[in-house]
Short mmCIF file of C-alpha atoms in Angstrom, two decimals:
data_model
loop_
_atom_site.label_atom_id
_atom_site.label_comp_id
_atom_site.label_asym_id
_atom_site.label_seq_id
_atom_site.Cartn_x
_atom_site.Cartn_y
_atom_site.Cartn_z
CA MET A 1 91.95 -72.72 55.80
CA GLN A 2 91.13 -69.11 54.81
CA THR A 3 93.84 -68.51 52.30
CA ILE A 4 91.90 -71.59 50.79
CA ILE A 5 88.48 -69.73 50.37
CA GLU A 6 90.34 -66.76 49.47
CA LYS A 7 90.98 -68.55 46.34
CA TYR A 8 87.47 -69.90 45.52
CA ASN A 9 86.42 -66.50 46.03
CA GLN A 10 88.64 -65.00 43.68
CA GLU A 11 87.69 -67.78 41.08
CA VAL A 12 84.12 -67.12 41.57
CA ASP A 13 84.63 -63.55 41.41
CA ASP A 14 86.70 -64.57 37.64
CA LEU A 15 83.23 -66.21 36.51
CA PRO A 16 81.07 -63.47 35.27
CA ARG A 17 84.74 -62.68 33.09
CA ILE A 18 84.49 -65.95 31.26
CA HIS A 19 81.32 -66.17 30.77
CA GLN A 20 80.92 -62.72 29.26
CA GLU A 21 84.22 -63.59 27.52
CA SER A 22 83.47 -67.24 26.88
CA GLY A 23 80.12 -68.74 27.25
CA GLY A 24 78.10 -70.25 29.02
CA GLY A 25 79.46 -73.56 28.51
CA ASN A 26 83.05 -72.25 29.51
CA ALA A 27 81.81 -70.95 32.16
CA ARG A 28 79.53 -73.90 33.52
CA ASN A 29 83.04 -75.61 32.88
CA ALA A 30 84.94 -72.87 34.86
CA SER A 31 82.19 -73.13 37.80
CA GLY A 32 82.54 -77.54 38.37
CA LEU A 33 86.26 -77.00 38.56
CA VAL A 34 85.99 -74.14 41.23
CA TYR A 35 84.66 -76.38 43.80
CA GLU A 36 86.94 -79.27 42.47
CA ASN A 37 90.27 -77.30 43.45
CA LEU A 38 88.04 -76.19 47.13
CA ILE A 39 88.06 -79.89 47.57
CA LYS A 40 91.60 -80.92 46.05
CA ARG A 41 92.96 -77.79 47.72
CA THR A 42 91.48 -79.07 51.57
CA CYS A 43 92.83 -82.34 50.80
CA ASP A 44 96.13 -81.00 50.60
CA ASN A 45 95.65 -78.53 53.12
CA LEU A 46 94.86 -81.47 55.61
CA GLY A 47 97.70 -83.91 54.39
CA LEU A 48 95.53 -85.83 51.99
CA ASP A 49 95.93 -87.21 48.68
CA ALA A 50 92.86 -86.30 46.45
CA LYS A 51 93.69 -88.03 42.95
CA LYS A 52 91.81 -86.77 40.04
CA ASN A 53 91.07 -89.91 37.18
CA ASP A 54 92.19 -92.48 39.14
CA TYR A 55 90.43 -95.27 37.54
CA VAL A 56 89.70 -98.83 39.21
CA LYS A 57 88.12 -101.56 37.88
CA THR A 58 84.14 -102.79 38.68
CA GLU A 59 82.73 -105.11 39.74
CA GLU A 60 82.76 -108.44 37.30
CA VAL A 61 79.37 -108.97 35.51
CA ASN A 62 78.59 -112.44 33.40
CA GLY A 63 82.48 -112.24 32.06
CA TYR A 64 82.62 -108.25 31.79
CA CYS A 65 83.99 -105.76 34.25
CA LEU A 66 84.74 -102.14 33.43
CA LYS A 67 88.13 -100.50 34.38
CA ASN A 68 87.54 -96.46 34.01
CA LEU A 69 85.35 -96.41 37.09
CA GLN A 70 85.93 -92.90 38.84
CA VAL A 71 83.86 -90.32 40.48
CA ASP A 72 85.55 -86.49 40.84
CA TRP A 73 87.88 -87.02 43.79
CA HIS A 74 89.34 -89.70 45.15
CA VAL A 75 91.42 -89.60 48.62
CA TYR A 76 93.93 -91.80 50.03
CA ASN A 77 95.39 -91.10 53.57
CA ASN A 78 98.53 -92.50 53.53
CA GLY A 79 98.63 -94.48 50.52
CA VAL A 80 95.12 -96.31 51.23
CA MET A 81 92.04 -94.61 50.06
CA THR A 82 89.32 -93.49 52.55
CA LYS A 83 86.77 -91.43 50.58
CA ALA A 84 85.42 -91.22 47.24
CA ILE A 85 83.39 -87.26 46.52
CA GLU A 86 81.36 -86.52 43.42
CA SER A 87 81.44 -82.29 42.78
CA LYS A 88 78.55 -80.75 41.70
CA THR A 89 77.80 -76.49 41.45
CA TYR A 90 74.18 -76.90 41.51
CA LEU A 91 73.00 -81.23 42.46
CA ASP A 92 70.42 -82.08 40.43
CA ALA A 93 68.15 -85.48 40.49
CA CYS A 94 70.06 -86.77 37.15
CA TYR A 95 73.44 -86.15 38.67
CA LEU A 96 72.48 -87.52 42.02
CA LYS A 97 71.43 -90.43 41.04
CA ARG A 98 74.32 -90.73 38.49
CA ALA A 99 76.67 -89.95 41.61
CA ILE A 100 74.43 -92.94 43.38
CA LEU A 101 74.84 -95.31 40.94
CA ASP A 102 78.98 -94.74 40.58
CA PHE A 103 79.57 -94.91 44.60
CA ILE A 104 77.90 -97.84 44.87
CA GLU A 105 80.00 -99.60 41.79
CA LEU A 106 83.17 -97.72 43.64
CA ASP A 107 81.55 -100.07 46.80
CA GLN A 108 81.32 -103.11 45.06
CA SER A 109 85.02 -103.26 43.26
CA PRO A 110 87.40 -105.09 43.76
CA ASP A 111 89.95 -102.36 44.11
CA VAL A 112 88.32 -100.33 46.45
CA SER A 113 88.49 -100.96 50.17
CA ASP A 114 85.19 -102.11 52.05
CA ASN A 115 85.99 -98.90 54.24
CA VAL A 116 85.56 -96.25 52.24
CA GLU A 117 83.14 -93.12 52.26
CA TYR A 118 80.88 -91.29 50.38
CA ALA A 119 80.02 -87.62 49.61
CA ILE A 120 78.56 -85.75 47.17
CA PHE A 121 80.11 -82.06 47.28
CA ALA A 122 77.63 -79.62 45.92
CA GLY A 123 77.31 -75.39 45.79
CA GLN A 124 73.39 -75.44 45.91
CA ASN A 125 70.81 -77.87 45.61
CA ALA A 126 68.87 -78.52 42.61
CA CYS A 127 67.33 -81.48 43.58
CA GLY A 128 63.47 -82.41 44.20
CA ASP A 129 62.39 -83.84 47.86
CA ALA A 130 61.29 -87.29 46.08
CA PRO A 131 64.84 -87.69 44.24
CA PHE A 132 66.93 -86.21 47.66
CA ALA A 133 65.58 -88.64 49.50
CA TYR A 134 65.41 -91.32 47.34
CA TYR A 135 68.77 -91.81 45.97
CA PRO A 136 70.47 -91.70 49.54
CA ALA A 137 68.00 -94.72 50.64
CA PHE A 138 68.62 -96.15 47.85
CA PHE A 139 72.93 -96.60 48.19
CA LYS A 140 72.31 -97.18 51.78
CA LYS A 141 70.23 -100.02 50.88
CA ILE A 142 72.54 -101.62 48.17
CA THR A 143 76.02 -100.64 50.49
CA GLY A 144 74.74 -100.53 54.02
CA LYS A 145 76.36 -97.57 53.99
CA ASP A 146 75.14 -93.43 53.72
CA VAL A 147 76.05 -91.26 51.42
CA LYS A 148 77.26 -87.59 52.72
CA ILE A 149 75.87 -84.42 50.86
CA PHE A 150 77.40 -81.35 51.85
CA PHE A 151 75.99 -78.32 50.25
CA VAL A 152 78.77 -75.48 51.04
CA ASN A 153 77.07 -72.12 49.88
CA PRO A 154 74.40 -70.50 52.05
CA GLN A 155 71.98 -70.09 49.58
CA ARG A 156 71.46 -73.20 49.42
CA LYS A 157 68.31 -73.65 46.94
CA ARG A 158 69.29 -73.06 43.40
CA SER A 159 67.68 -70.20 41.37
CA SER A 160 67.94 -70.14 37.90
CA LYS A 161 67.79 -66.21 38.14
CA ARG A 162 70.94 -66.72 40.39
CA ALA A 163 73.57 -68.22 38.07
CA ILE A 164 76.51 -68.39 40.04
CA TYR A 165 78.45 -66.32 36.88
CA LYS A 166 76.15 -63.12 37.56
CA ALA A 167 77.80 -61.46 39.43
CA GLU A 168 74.97 -59.34 41.40
CA HIS A 169 74.46 -62.79 43.14
CA ARG A 170 77.97 -63.49 44.25
CA LYS A 171 77.01 -63.80 47.93
CA ASP A 172 75.01 -66.76 47.47
CA PHE A 173 77.84 -68.25 46.42
CA ASP A 174 79.93 -67.35 49.55
CA ILE A 175 81.12 -70.66 51.87
CA ASP A 176 78.97 -71.47 54.24
CA ASN A 177 81.64 -72.10 57.27
CA THR A 178 80.22 -74.27 59.65
CA VAL A 179 79.17 -76.60 56.41
CA TYR A 180 82.78 -76.18 55.24
CA ASN A 181 83.63 -77.06 58.32
CA SER A 182 81.50 -80.22 58.72
CA PHE A 183 83.06 -81.20 55.51
CA ILE A 184 86.75 -81.02 56.87
CA GLN A 185 85.55 -82.83 59.89
CA TRP A 186 84.08 -85.59 57.37
CA LEU A 187 87.83 -86.06 55.70
CA GLN A 188 89.83 -86.12 58.71
CA GLU A 189 87.82 -89.50 60.08
#
C-alpha cells in the first residue's frame, strides 16, 4: 500500500503547479481525481474491479426509467457488484445530499444486488452538523442500510483558507492511515 500512498502524495504535491498554470477549475478537477485515483489503485491492489461510468438503470416509476445511473466507483468482487463509492475532495451538504439520493436509486435499481454496500470517500468535511446527521439517517430510513463515510485527511474539517492546491498546507492532506485502513477493511468485507 505504500506505493499507492506515495502516488497519492505525488499527485497532491503537483496540485499547486496545476493551479498556477491552469487555474482553479483545472485544479479542482485534478484534486477530485487524486481521491478517485486513490480509490481505484486501492481496489486494484486488493484484486477488486472498480468500474467508472458503469451505468445501471433506475427502478421504473410511472413508466419512466433512466439508464445512466452511477456513482464514481462501482466495485466488483468476482464479477459481482459489492460496493458503491462516491468520492469527494470536500464533502459539503449538497454533495452529501446528491450522493445519498444516488445511493437510494442504486439500492432500488433492479440491476443492483441487495447486498451492495455504500460509502463516501472524502478528504475533508465541509458539511454542517445537521445535514451530516440527517442524510445518512434518511438513507437508513429508506434502505435499511448504513452509509459509511471516510474522511481520509487528518485535517478533517475543511477550511477555505487551507485549500488542497496550496503547497503550504500540504500536511493537511496527508493520508490518515487509521481511516485509510478502515476503508481497506470495509472494501474487503
